[in-house]
PDB file of C-alpha atoms in Angstrom:
ATOM      1  CA  MET A 287      17.129 109.253 167.474  1.00 97.00           C
ATOM      2  CA  LYS A 288      14.560 107.091 169.053  1.00 98.00           C
ATOM      3  CA  TYR A 289      13.692 106.950 172.832  1.00 98.00           C
ATOM      4  CA  SER A 290      15.729 103.594 173.398  1.00 98.00           C
ATOM      5  CA  GLU A 291      18.866 105.220 171.654  1.00 98.00           C
ATOM      6  CA  ALA A 292      18.498 108.589 173.310  1.00 98.00           C
ATOM      7  CA  LEU A 293      18.326 106.643 176.873  1.00 98.00           C
ATOM      8  CA  GLU A 294      21.601 104.665 175.447  1.00 98.00           C
ATOM      9  CA  TYR A 295      23.139 107.971 174.802  1.00 97.00           C
ATOM     10  CA  LYS A 296      22.458 109.631 177.974  1.00 98.00           C
ATOM     11  CA  LYS A 297      23.705 106.927 179.849  1.00 97.00           C
ATOM     12  CA  GLU A 298      27.024 107.328 178.024  1.00 97.00           C
ATOM     13  CA  ALA A 299      27.061 110.971 178.532  1.00 96.00           C
ATOM     14  CA  LEU A 300      26.475 110.705 182.536  1.00 96.00           C
ATOM     15  CA  LYS A 301      29.590 108.309 182.552  1.00 96.00           C
ATOM     16  CA  LYS A 302      31.915 110.337 180.878  1.00 95.00           C
ATOM     17  CA  ALA A 303      30.680 113.678 182.520  1.00 95.00           C
ATOM     18  CA  ASP A 304      33.032 114.834 185.261  1.00 95.00           C
ATOM     19  CA  GLN A 305      31.504 115.794 188.733  1.00 95.00           C
ATOM     20  CA  SER A 306      31.377 119.674 187.927  1.00 95.00           C
ATOM     21  CA  VAL A 307      29.046 118.822 185.027  1.00 95.00           C
ATOM     22  CA  LEU A 308      27.090 116.296 186.862  1.00 95.00           C
ATOM     23  CA  ARG A 309      26.641 119.017 189.613  1.00 95.00           C
ATOM     24  CA  ASP A 310      26.000 121.781 187.458  1.00 95.00           C
ATOM     25  CA  TYR A 311      23.966 120.904 184.799  1.00 96.00           C
ATOM     26  CA  HIS A 312      21.042 118.917 183.824  1.00 96.00           C
ATOM     27  CA  ILE A 313      21.348 116.177 181.125  1.00 97.00           C
ATOM     28  CA  ILE A 314      17.793 115.024 180.135  1.00 98.00           C
ATOM     29  CA  ILE A 315      16.435 113.296 177.165  1.00 98.00           C
ATOM     30  CA  THR A 316      13.883 116.005 175.242  1.00 98.00           C
ATOM     31  CA  PRO A 317      11.436 115.627 172.131  1.00 98.00           C
ATOM     32  CA  ALA A 318      13.544 116.284 168.948  1.00 98.00           C
ATOM     33  CA  ASP A 319      10.806 119.136 167.960  1.00 98.00           C
ATOM     34  CA  THR A 320      12.067 122.412 169.000  1.00 96.00           C
ATOM     35  CA  GLY A 321       8.783 123.571 170.448  1.00 98.00           C
ATOM     36  CA  GLU A 322       7.708 120.350 172.362  1.00 98.00           C
ATOM     37  CA  SER A 323      11.492 120.520 173.642  1.00 98.00           C
ATOM     38  CA  ALA A 324      11.073 124.081 174.862  1.00 97.00           C
ATOM     39  CA  LYS A 325       7.642 123.164 176.697  1.00 98.00           C
ATOM     40  CA  TYR A 326       9.360 120.011 178.342  1.00 98.00           C
ATOM     41  CA  ILE A 327      12.429 121.931 179.501  1.00 97.00           C
ATOM     42  CA  GLU A 328      10.016 124.826 180.886  1.00 96.00           C
ATOM     43  CA  ASP A 329       8.010 122.195 182.709  1.00 97.00           C
ATOM     44  CA  PHE A 330      11.114 120.316 184.023  1.00 97.00           C
ATOM     45  CA  SER A 331      12.956 123.379 185.367  1.00 94.00           C
ATOM     46  CA  LYS A 332       9.927 124.179 187.491  1.00 94.00           C
ATOM     47  CA  LYS A 333       9.934 121.029 189.588  1.00 94.00           C
ATOM     48  CA  PRO A 334      13.097 118.519 188.168  1.00 94.00           C
ATOM     49  CA  ASP A 335      12.255 115.943 191.030  1.00 94.00           C
ATOM     50  CA  ASP A 336       8.666 115.365 189.567  1.00 96.00           C
ATOM     51  CA  PHE A 337      10.285 114.248 185.975  1.00 97.00           C
ATOM     52  CA  ASN A 338      12.201 111.008 185.196  1.00 97.00           C
ATOM     53  CA  ASP A 339      13.397 109.845 181.673  1.00 96.00           C
ATOM     54  CA  SER A 340      10.375 108.579 180.390  1.00 97.00           C
ATOM     55  CA  SER A 341       8.667 111.893 181.238  1.00 97.00           C
ATOM     56  CA  CYS A 342       9.504 113.419 178.044  1.00 98.00           C
ATOM     57  CA  LYS A 343       7.444 110.936 176.006  1.00 97.00           C
ATOM     58  CA  LYS A 344       4.175 112.899 176.943  1.00 97.00           C
ATOM     59  CA  TYR A 345       5.578 115.861 175.286  1.00 98.00           C
ATOM     60  CA  CYS A 346       6.901 114.258 172.045  1.00 98.00           C
ATOM     61  CA  SER A 347       4.250 113.921 169.053  1.00 97.00           C
ATOM     62  CA  ASN A 348       6.843 112.064 166.558  1.00 97.00           C
ATOM     63  CA  ASP A 349       8.721 109.628 168.750  1.00 96.00           C
ATOM     64  CA  GLU A 350      12.223 111.538 167.935  1.00 98.00           C
ATOM     65  CA  TYR A 351      14.444 112.315 170.650  1.00 98.00           C
ATOM     66  CA  GLU A 352      17.487 114.194 171.739  1.00 98.00           C
ATOM     67  CA  VAL A 353      20.017 114.388 174.788  1.00 98.00           C
ATOM     68  CA  VAL A 354      20.345 117.925 175.903  1.00 97.00           C
ATOM     69  CA  SER A 355      22.193 119.674 178.757  1.00 95.00           C
ATOM     70  CA  PHE A 356      21.565 122.826 180.289  1.00 95.00           C
ATOM     71  CA  ARG A 357      22.731 124.636 183.589  1.00 94.00           C
ATOM     72  CA  LYS A 358      20.825 124.221 186.709  1.00 92.00           C
ATOM     73  CA  GLU A 359      19.369 126.998 188.609  1.00 83.00           C
ATOM     74  CA  PRO A 360      21.150 127.994 191.496  1.00 75.00           C
ATOM     75  CA  GLU A 361      19.545 126.936 194.667  1.00 63.00           C
ATOM     76  CA  GLU A 362      18.507 129.726 196.959  1.00 57.00           C
TER      77      GLU A 362
END
């Protein structure tokens, strides 16, 4: 999906998610390409606060995106 579609999809997902999901999972927009997505998630996981929704655009070569969720690392 295009970036604008992914942004709307993420907004809907956040509205529908319960508090435990919001607390325990990152819900982010990533490039649809598997390799680009893996690199983005790797960098995002190191410093999530340094990223915003549009950060994924720098990692994407074909303007195709998806919304993914993955468990947050436990805080130490």
